[in-house]
mmCIF file of C-alpha atoms and ligand atoms in Angstrom:
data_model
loop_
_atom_site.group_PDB
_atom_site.id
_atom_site.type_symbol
_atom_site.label_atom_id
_atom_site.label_comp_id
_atom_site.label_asym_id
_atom_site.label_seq_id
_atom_site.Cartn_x
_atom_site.Cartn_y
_atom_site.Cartn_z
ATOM 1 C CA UNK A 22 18.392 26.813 8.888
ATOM 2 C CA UNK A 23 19.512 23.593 9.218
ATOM 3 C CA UNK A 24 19.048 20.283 6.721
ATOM 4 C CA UNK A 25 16.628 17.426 7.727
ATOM 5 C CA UNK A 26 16.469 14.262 5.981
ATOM 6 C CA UNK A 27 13.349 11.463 6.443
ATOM 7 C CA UNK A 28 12.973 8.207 5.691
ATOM 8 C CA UNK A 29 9.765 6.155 4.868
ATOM 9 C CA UNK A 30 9.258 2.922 3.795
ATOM 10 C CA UNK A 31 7.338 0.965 1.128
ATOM 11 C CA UNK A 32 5.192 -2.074 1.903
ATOM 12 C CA UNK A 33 3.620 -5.309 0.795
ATOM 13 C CA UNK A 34 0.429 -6.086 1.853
ATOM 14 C CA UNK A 35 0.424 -9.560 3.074
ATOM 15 C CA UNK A 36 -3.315 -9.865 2.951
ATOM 16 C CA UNK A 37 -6.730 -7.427 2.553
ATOM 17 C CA UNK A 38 -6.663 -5.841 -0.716
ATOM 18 C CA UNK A 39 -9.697 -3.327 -1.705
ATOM 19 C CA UNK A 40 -11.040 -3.234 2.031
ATOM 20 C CA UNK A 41 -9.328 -0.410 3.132
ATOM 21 C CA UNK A 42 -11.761 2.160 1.369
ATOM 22 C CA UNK A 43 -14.574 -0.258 2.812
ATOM 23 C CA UNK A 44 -13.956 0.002 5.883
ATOM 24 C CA UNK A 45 -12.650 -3.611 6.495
ATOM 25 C CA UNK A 46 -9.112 -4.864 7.480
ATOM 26 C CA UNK A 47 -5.800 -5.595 6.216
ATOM 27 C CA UNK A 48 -1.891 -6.975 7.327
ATOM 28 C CA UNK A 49 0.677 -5.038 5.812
ATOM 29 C CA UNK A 50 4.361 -4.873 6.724
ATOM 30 C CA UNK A 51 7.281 -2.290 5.697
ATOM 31 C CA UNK A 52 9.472 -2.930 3.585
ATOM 32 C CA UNK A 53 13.747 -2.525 3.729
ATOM 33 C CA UNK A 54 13.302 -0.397 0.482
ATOM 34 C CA UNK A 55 12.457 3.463 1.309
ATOM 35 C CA UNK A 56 12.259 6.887 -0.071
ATOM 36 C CA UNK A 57 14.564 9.331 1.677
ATOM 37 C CA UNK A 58 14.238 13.141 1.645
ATOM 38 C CA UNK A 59 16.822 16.047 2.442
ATOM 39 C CA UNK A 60 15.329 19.318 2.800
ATOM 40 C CA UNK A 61 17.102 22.470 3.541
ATOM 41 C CA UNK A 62 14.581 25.103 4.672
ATOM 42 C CA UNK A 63 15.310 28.661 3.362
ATOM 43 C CA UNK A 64 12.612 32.419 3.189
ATOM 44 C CA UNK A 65 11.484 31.411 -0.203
ATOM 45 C CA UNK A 66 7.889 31.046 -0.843
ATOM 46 C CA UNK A 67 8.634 27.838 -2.792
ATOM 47 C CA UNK A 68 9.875 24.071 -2.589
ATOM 48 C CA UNK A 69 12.608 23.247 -5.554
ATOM 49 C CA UNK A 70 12.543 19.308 -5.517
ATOM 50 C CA UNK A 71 14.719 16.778 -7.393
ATOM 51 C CA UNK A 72 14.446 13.314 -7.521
ATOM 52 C CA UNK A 73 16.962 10.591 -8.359
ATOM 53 C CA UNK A 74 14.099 9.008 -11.032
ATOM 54 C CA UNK A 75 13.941 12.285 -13.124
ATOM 55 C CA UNK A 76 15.991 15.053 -14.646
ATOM 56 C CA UNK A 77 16.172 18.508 -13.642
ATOM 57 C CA UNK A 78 14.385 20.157 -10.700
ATOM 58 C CA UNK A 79 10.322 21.523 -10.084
ATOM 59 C CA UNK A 80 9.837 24.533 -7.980
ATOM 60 C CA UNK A 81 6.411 24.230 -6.293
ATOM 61 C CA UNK A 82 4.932 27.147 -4.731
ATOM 62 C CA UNK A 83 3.884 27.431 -1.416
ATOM 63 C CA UNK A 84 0.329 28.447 -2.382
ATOM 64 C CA UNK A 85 0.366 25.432 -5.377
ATOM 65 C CA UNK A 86 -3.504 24.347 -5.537
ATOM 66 C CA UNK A 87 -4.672 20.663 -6.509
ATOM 67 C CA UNK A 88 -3.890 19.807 -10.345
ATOM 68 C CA UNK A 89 -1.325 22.878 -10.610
ATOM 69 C CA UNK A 90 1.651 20.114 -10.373
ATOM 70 C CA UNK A 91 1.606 16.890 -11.945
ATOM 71 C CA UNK A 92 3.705 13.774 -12.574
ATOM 72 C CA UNK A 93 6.465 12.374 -9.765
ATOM 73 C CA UNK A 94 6.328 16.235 -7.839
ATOM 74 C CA UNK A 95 2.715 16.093 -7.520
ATOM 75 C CA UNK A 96 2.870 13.859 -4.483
ATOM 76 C CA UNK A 97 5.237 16.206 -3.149
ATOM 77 C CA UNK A 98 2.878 19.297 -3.861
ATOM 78 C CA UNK A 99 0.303 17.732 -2.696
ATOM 79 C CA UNK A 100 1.788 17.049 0.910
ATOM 80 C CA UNK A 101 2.706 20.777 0.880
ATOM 81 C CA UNK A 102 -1.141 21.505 -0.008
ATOM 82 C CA UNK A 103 -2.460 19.298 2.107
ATOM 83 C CA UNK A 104 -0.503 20.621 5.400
ATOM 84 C CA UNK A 105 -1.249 23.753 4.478
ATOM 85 C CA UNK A 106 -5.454 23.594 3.963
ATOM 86 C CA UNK A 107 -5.331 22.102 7.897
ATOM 87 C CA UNK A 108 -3.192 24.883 9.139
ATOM 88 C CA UNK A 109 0.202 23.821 9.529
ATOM 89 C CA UNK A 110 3.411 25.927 8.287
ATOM 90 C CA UNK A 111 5.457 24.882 5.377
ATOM 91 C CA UNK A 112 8.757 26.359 4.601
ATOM 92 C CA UNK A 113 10.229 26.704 1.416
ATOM 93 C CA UNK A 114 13.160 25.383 0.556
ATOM 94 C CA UNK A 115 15.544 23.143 -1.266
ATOM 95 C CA UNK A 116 14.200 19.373 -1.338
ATOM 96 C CA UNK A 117 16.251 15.920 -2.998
ATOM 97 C CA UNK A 118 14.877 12.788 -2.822
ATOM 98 C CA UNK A 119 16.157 9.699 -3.484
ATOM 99 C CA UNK A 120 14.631 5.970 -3.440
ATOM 100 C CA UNK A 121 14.379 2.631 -4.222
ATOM 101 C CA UNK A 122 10.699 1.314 -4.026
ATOM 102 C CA UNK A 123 9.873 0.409 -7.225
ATOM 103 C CA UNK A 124 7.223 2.631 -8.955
ATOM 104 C CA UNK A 125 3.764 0.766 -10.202
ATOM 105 C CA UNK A 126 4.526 -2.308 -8.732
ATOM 106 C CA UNK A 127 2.363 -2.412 -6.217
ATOM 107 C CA UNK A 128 5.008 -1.698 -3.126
ATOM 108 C CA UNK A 129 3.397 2.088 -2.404
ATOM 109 C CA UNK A 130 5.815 4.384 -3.932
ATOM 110 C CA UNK A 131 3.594 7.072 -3.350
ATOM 111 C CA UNK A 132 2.991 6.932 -0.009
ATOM 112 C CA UNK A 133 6.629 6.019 0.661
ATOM 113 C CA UNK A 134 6.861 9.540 -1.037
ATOM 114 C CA UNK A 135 4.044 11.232 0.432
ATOM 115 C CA UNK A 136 4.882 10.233 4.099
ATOM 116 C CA UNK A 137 9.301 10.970 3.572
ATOM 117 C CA UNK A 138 8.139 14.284 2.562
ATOM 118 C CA UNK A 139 5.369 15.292 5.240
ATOM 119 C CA UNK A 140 8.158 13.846 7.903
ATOM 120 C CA UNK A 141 10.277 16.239 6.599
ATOM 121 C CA UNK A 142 8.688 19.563 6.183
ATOM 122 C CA UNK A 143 6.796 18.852 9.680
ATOM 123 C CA UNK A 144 10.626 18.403 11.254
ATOM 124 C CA UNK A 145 12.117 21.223 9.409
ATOM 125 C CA UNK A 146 8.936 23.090 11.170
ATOM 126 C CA UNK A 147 9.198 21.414 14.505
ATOM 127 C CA UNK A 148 12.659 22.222 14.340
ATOM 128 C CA UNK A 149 12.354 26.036 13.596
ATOM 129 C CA UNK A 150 9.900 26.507 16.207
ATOM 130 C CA UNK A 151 11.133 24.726 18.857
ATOM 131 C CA UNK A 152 8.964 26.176 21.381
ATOM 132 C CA UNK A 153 5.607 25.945 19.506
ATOM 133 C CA UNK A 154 3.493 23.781 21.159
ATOM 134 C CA UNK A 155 0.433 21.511 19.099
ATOM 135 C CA UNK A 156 1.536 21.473 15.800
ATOM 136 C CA UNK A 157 3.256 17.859 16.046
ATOM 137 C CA UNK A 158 1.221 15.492 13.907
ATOM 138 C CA UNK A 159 0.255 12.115 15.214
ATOM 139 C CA UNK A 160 0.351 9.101 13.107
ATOM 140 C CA UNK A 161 -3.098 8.813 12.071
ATOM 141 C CA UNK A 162 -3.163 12.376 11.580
ATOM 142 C CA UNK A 163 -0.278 12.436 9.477
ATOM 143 C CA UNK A 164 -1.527 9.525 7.684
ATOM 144 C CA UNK A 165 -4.732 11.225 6.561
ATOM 145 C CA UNK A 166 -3.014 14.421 5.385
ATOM 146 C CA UNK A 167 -0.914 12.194 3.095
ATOM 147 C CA UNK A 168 -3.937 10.487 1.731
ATOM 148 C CA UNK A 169 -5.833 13.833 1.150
ATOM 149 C CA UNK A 170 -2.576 14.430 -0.652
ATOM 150 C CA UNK A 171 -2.629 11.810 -2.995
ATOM 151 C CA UNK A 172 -6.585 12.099 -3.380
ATOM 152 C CA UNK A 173 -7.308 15.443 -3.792
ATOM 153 C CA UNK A 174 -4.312 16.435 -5.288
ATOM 154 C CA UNK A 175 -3.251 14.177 -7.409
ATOM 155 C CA UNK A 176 -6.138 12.488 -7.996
ATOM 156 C CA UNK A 177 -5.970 8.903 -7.098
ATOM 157 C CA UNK A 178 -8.550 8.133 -4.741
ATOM 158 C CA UNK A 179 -6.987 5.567 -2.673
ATOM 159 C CA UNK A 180 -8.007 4.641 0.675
ATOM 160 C CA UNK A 181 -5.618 4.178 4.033
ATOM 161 C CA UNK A 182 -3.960 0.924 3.980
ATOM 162 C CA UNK A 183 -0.619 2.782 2.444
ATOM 163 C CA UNK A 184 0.284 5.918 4.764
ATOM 164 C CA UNK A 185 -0.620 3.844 7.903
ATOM 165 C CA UNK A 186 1.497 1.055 6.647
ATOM 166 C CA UNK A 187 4.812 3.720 5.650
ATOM 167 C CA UNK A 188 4.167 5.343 9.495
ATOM 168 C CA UNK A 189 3.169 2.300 11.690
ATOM 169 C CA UNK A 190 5.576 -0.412 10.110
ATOM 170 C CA UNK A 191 7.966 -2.206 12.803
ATOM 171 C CA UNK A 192 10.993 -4.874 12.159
ATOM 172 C CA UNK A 193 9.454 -8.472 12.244
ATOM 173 C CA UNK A 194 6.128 -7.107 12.662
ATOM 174 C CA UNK A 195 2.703 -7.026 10.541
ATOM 175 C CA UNK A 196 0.377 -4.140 11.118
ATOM 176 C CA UNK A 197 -3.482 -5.757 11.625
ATOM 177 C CA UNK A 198 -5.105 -2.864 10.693
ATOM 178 C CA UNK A 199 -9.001 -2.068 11.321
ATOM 179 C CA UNK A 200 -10.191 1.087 9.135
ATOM 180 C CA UNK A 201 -13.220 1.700 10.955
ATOM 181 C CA UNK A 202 -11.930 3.045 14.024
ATOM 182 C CA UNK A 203 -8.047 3.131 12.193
ATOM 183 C CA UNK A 204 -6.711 0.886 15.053
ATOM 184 C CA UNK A 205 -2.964 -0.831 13.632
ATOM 185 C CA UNK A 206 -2.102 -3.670 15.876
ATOM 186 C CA UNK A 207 0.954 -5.069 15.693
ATOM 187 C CA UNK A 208 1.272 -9.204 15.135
ATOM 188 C CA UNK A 209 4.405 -11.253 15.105
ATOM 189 C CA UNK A 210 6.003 -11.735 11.397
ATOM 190 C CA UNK A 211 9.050 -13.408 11.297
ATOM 191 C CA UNK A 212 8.488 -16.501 8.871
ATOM 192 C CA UNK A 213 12.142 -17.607 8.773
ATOM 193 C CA UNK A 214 12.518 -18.476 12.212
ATOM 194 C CA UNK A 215 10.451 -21.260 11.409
ATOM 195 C CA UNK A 216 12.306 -22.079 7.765
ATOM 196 C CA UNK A 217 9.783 -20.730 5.481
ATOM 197 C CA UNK A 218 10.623 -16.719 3.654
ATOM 198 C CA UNK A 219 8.283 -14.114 1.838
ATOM 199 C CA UNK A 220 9.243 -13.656 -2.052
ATOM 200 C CA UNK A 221 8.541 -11.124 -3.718
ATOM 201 C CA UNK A 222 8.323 -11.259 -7.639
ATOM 202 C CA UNK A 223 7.536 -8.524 -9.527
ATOM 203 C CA UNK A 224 5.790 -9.162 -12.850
ATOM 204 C CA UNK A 225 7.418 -6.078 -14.397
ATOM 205 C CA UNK A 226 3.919 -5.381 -15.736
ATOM 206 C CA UNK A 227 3.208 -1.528 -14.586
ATOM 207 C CA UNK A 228 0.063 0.249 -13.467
ATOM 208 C CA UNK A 229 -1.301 3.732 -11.784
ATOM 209 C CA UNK A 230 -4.479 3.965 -9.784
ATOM 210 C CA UNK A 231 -4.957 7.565 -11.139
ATOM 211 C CA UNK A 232 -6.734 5.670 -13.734
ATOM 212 C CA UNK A 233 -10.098 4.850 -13.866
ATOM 213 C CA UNK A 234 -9.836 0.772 -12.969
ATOM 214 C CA UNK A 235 -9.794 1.823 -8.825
ATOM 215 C CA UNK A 236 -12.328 4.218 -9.150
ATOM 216 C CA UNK A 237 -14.264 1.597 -11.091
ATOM 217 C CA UNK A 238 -14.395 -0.840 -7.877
ATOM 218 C CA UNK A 239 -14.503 1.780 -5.795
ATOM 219 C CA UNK A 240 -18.057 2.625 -6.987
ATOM 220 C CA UNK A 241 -18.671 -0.656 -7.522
ATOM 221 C CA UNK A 242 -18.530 -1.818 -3.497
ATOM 222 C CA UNK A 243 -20.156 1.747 -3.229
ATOM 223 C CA UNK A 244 -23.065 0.532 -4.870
ATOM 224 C CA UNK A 245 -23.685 -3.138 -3.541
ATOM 225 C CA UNK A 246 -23.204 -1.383 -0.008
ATOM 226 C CA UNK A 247 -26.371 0.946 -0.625
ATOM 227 C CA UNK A 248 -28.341 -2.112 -2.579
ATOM 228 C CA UNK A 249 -27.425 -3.598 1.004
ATOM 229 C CA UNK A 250 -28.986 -0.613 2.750
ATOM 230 C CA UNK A 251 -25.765 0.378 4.246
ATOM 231 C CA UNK A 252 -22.943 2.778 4.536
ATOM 232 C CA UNK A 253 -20.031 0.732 3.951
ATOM 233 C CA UNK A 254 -19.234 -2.274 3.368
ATOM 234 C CA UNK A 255 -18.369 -2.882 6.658
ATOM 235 C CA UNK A 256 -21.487 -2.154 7.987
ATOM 236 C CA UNK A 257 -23.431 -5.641 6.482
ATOM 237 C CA UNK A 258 -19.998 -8.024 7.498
ATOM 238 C CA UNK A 259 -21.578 -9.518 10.357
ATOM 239 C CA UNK A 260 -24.464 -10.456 8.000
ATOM 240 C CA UNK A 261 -22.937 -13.239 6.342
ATOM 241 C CA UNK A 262 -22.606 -13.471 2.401
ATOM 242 C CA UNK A 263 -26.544 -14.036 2.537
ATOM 243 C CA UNK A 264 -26.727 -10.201 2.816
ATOM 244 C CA UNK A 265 -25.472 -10.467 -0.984
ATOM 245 C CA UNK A 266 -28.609 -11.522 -2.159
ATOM 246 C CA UNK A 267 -30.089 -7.945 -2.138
ATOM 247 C CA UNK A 268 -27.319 -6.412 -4.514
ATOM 248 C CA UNK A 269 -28.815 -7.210 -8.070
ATOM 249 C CA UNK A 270 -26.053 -6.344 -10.296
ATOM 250 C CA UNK A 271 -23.743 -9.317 -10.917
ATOM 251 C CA UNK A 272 -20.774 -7.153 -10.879
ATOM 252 C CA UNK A 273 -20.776 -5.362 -7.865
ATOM 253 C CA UNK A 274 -22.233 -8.672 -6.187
ATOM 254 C CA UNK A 275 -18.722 -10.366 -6.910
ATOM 255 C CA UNK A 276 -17.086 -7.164 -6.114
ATOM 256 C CA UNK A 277 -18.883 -7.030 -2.848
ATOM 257 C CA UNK A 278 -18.608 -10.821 -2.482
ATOM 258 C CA UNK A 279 -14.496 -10.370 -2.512
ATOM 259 C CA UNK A 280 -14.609 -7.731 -0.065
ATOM 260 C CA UNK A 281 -16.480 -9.521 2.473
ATOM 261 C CA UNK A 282 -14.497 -12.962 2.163
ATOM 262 C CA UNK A 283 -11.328 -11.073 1.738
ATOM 263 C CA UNK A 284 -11.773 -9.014 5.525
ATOM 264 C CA UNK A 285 -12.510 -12.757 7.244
ATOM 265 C CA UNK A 286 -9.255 -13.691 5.048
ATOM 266 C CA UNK A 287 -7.504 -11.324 7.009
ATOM 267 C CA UNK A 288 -8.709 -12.301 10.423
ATOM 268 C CA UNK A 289 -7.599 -15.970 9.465
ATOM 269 C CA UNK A 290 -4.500 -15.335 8.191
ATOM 270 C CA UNK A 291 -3.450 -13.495 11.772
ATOM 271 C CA UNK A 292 -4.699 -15.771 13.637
ATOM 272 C CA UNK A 293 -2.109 -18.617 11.755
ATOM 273 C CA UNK A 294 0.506 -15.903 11.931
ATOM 274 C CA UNK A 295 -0.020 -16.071 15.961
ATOM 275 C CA UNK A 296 0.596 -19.691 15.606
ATOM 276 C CA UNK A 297 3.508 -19.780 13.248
ATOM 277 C CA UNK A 298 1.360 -21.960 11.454
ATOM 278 C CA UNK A 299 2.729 -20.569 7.723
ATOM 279 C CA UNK A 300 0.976 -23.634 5.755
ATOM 280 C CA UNK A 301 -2.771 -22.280 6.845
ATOM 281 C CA UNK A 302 -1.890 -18.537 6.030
ATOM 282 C CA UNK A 303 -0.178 -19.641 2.617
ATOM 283 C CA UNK A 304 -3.529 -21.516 1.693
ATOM 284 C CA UNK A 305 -5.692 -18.124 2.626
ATOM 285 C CA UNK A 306 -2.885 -16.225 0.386
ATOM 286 C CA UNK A 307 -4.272 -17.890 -2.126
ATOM 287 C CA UNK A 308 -7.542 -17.891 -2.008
ATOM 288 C CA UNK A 309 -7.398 -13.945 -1.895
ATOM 289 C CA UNK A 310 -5.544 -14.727 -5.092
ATOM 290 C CA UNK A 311 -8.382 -16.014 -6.377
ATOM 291 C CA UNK A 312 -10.732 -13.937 -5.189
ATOM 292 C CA UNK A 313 -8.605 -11.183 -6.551
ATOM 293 C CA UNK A 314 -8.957 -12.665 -9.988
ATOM 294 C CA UNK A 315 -12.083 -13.924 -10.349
ATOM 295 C CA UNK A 316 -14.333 -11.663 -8.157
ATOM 296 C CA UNK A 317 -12.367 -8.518 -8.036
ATOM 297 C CA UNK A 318 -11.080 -8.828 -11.509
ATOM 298 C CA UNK A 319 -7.504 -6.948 -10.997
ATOM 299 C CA UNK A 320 -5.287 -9.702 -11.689
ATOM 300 C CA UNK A 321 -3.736 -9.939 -15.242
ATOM 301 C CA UNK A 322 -2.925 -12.590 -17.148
ATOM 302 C CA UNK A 323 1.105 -12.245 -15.902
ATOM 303 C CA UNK A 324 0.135 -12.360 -12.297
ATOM 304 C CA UNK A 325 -2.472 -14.881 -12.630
ATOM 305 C CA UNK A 326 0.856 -17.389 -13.968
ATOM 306 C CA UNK A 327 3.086 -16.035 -11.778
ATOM 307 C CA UNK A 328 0.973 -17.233 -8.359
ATOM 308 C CA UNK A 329 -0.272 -20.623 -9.610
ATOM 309 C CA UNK A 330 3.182 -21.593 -10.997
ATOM 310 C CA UNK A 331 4.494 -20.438 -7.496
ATOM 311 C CA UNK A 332 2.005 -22.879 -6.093
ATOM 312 C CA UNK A 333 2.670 -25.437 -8.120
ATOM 313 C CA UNK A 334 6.481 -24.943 -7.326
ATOM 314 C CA UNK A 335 5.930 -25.713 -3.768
ATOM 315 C CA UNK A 336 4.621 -22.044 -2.247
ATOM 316 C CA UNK A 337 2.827 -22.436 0.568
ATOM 317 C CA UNK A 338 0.180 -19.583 -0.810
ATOM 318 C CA UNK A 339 1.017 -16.831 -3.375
ATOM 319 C CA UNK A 340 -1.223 -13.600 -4.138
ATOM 320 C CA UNK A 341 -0.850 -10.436 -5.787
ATOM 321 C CA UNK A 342 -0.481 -7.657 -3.976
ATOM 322 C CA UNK A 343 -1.487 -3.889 -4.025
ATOM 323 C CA UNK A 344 -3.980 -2.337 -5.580
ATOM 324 C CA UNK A 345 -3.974 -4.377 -9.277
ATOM 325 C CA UNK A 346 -3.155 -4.663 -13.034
ATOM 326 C CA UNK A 347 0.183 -5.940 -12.296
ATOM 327 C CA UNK A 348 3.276 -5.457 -10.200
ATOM 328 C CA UNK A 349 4.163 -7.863 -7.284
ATOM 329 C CA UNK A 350 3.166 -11.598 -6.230
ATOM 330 C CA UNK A 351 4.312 -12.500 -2.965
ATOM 331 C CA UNK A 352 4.640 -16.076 -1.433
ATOM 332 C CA UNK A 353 5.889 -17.814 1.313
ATOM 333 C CA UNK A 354 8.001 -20.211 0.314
ATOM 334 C CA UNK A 355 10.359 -23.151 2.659
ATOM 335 C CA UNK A 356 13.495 -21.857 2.279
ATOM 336 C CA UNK A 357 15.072 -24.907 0.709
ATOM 337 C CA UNK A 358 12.659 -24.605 -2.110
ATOM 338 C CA UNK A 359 13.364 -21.121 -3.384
ATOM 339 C CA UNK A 360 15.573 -21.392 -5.374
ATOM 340 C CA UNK A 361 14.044 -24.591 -7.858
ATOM 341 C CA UNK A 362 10.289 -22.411 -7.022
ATOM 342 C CA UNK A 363 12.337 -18.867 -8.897
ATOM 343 C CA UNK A 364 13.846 -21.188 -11.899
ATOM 344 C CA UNK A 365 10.689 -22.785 -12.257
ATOM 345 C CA UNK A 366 8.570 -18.958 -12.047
ATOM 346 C CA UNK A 367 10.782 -17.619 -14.676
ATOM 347 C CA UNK A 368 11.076 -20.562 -17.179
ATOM 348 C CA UNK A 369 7.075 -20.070 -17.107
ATOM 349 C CA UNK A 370 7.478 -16.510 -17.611
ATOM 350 C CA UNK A 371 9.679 -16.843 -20.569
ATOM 351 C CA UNK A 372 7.728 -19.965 -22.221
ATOM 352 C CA UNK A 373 4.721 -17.531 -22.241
ATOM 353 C CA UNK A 374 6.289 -15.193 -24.230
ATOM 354 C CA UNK A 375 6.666 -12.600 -20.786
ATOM 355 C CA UNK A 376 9.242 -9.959 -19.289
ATOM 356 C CA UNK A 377 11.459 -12.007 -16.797
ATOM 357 C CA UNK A 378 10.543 -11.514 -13.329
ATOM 358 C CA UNK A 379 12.522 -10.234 -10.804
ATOM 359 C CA UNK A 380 12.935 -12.659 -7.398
ATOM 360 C CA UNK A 381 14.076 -11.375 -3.990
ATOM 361 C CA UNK A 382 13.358 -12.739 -0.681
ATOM 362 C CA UNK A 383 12.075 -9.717 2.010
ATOM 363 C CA UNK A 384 11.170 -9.285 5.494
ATOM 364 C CA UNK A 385 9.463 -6.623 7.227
ATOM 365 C CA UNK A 386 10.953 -3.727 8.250
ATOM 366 C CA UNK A 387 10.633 -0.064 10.586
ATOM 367 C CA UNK A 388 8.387 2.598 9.854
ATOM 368 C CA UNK A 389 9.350 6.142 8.702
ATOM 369 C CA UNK A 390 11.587 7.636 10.564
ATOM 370 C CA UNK A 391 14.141 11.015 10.740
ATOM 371 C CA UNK A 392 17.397 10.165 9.829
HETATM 372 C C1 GLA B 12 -3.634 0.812 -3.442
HETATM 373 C C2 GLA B 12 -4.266 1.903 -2.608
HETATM 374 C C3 GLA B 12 -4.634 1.413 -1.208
HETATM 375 C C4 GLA B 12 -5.432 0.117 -1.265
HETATM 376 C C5 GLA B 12 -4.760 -0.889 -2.193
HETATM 377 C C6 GLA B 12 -5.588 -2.119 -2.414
HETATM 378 O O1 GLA B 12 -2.393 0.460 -2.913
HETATM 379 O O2 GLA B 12 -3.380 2.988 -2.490
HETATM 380 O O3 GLA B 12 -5.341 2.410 -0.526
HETATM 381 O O4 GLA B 12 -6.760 0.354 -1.634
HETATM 382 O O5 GLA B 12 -4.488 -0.322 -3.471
HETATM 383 O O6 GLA B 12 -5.678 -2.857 -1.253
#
């Protein structure tokens, strides 16, 4: 049987954090930086996967159930599981994987992971069977089954925005996404044509939303929703923040509150991507910055320096992105200013006693893809 290798991407969220699980909207693009798997199918009734991050190998079994597999070859257990519960075949095999998204930082490892790994063992399948009709897995499709991975497997109980960002993402494109009816519509992002870049830097400072901080929110917009009287979060948008008034708790008001500002955030900000217009969508950057920190409380204290010295550098807008507690700010910047804007970032870093953060410019990039 022959080898197949997949490629998927990670991605930065240019805007809409929290609102996937609520139904809402959000703009992510893909980044250059990928996970790629090899697999070589064999007649075993197990995976053995390496990575490039850890020593040695894991040999997952075919049959593995939620919880039997845990750390980095979880995700990949759990894409096996979760193809398998809906039907599909998975061969065993021999499976390497190599990458360079950075883990915790915000840039969806996992779903890099998840989504390089369900490309794979659905091509070593497709290839196998080349007659079999049906079992090809559209994109939404696919991007539920990696989710279900990562929720019910391993335990994280992330929402949508990640998988639909690793299998939609296109070269100089965002992805306007709309989780109610999962619609991804592509708008124009190429901010240096018109002399101004994304930069990303990464805070160093680590996190996993196994633990209990996403969950937390999650229950929290839960919560207001039904105090609203609705489903989702969604569901009371066209109300107007008014509709707040009913949620009693002061917490899960401001949690609610970010969630509802943050989805017309994301509206905004593609409408000024439509018209180039990079200073309007930098200001709206940061105000979900803000919103981030002061209504959502996921920001730390690292991140929180990070954006406003970016700001006061000469960023158009700067916000954390991803799901929290750390990892990556992003800003547009002019492109003649980004180089005094990272001296300035790190001299900040350093004077408040921080890890040095690391600078790159980006750009958006394809979507996964066999190789
Ligand atoms: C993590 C989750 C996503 C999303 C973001 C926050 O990346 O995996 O589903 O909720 O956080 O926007």
């Amino acid at each position: 049987m022959s080898t197949v290798r997949y490629a998927a991407p990670g991605r930065v969220n240019l805007i809409g954090e929290h609102t996937d699980y609520n139904l809402g909207f959000a703009l992510p693009i893909g980044l250059p930086q990928r996970t790629v798997v090899t697999f070589t199918p064999d007649d075993s009734d197990a995976i053995t996967a390496s990575s490039d991050r850890a020593d040695g190998s894991v040999r997952i079994g075919l049959d593995t159930a939620p919880r039997d597999v845990t750390g980095w070859a979880a995700y990949v257990a759990g894409v096996v599981w979760a193809l398998r519960d809906v039907g599909h075949q998975v061969p065993g095999g021999t499976m390497s994987i190599t990458s360079d998204v950075e883990v915790g930082s915000g840039l969806s490892s996992s779903a890099a992971l998840t989504c390089a790994v369900l490309g794979a063992l659905k091509t070593a399948t497709e290839t196998a069977t080349a007659t079999a009709t049906g079992s090809r897995l559209d994109r939404v499709e696919a991007a539920r089954i990696a989710q279900r991975a990562e929720n019910e497997y391993v335990g994280a109980p992330t929402g949508l925005l990640d998988q639909l960002s690793a299998l939609f993402a296109e070269p100089d494109t965002a992805l306007l996404i709309d989780f109610r009816d999962i619609t991804v519509r592509p708008v124009p992002f190429d901010p240096d044509a018109a002399g101004v870049t994304l930069v990303l830097i990464d805070s160093r400072v680590r996190h996993s939303h196994a633990g209990g901080e996403y969950a937390d929110r999650r229950a929290s917009c839960e919560r207001a929703a039904a105090a609203m009287g609705a489903a989702t979060l969604r569901d009371v948008q066209d109300r107007g923040l008014a509709a707040l008034s009913a949620v009693t708790d002061p917490v899960d008001l401001r949690r609610a509150r970010h969630v509802l500002t943050e989805n017309q955030r994301v509206l905004d900000f593609a409408a000024a991507l439509k018209d180039s217009d990079y200073s309007t969508a930098g200001g709206i950057m940061t105000a979900s910055h803000e919103s981030m920190r002061d209504d959502f409380n996921i920001t730390v204290p690292q991140v929180d320096l990070i954006a406003e010295t970016a700001v006061r550098a000469g960023a158009l807008g700067a916000r954390m992105t991803g799901g929290g507690f750390g990892g990556v700010v992003i800003a547009l910047v002019p492109l003649d200013r980004v180089e005094s804007l990272s001296a300035t970032v790190r001299g900040a870093s350093a004077d408040a006693g921080y890890d040095e953060p690391t600078i790159r410019r980006t750009h958006s990039a394809a979507g996964a893809t066999a190789l």
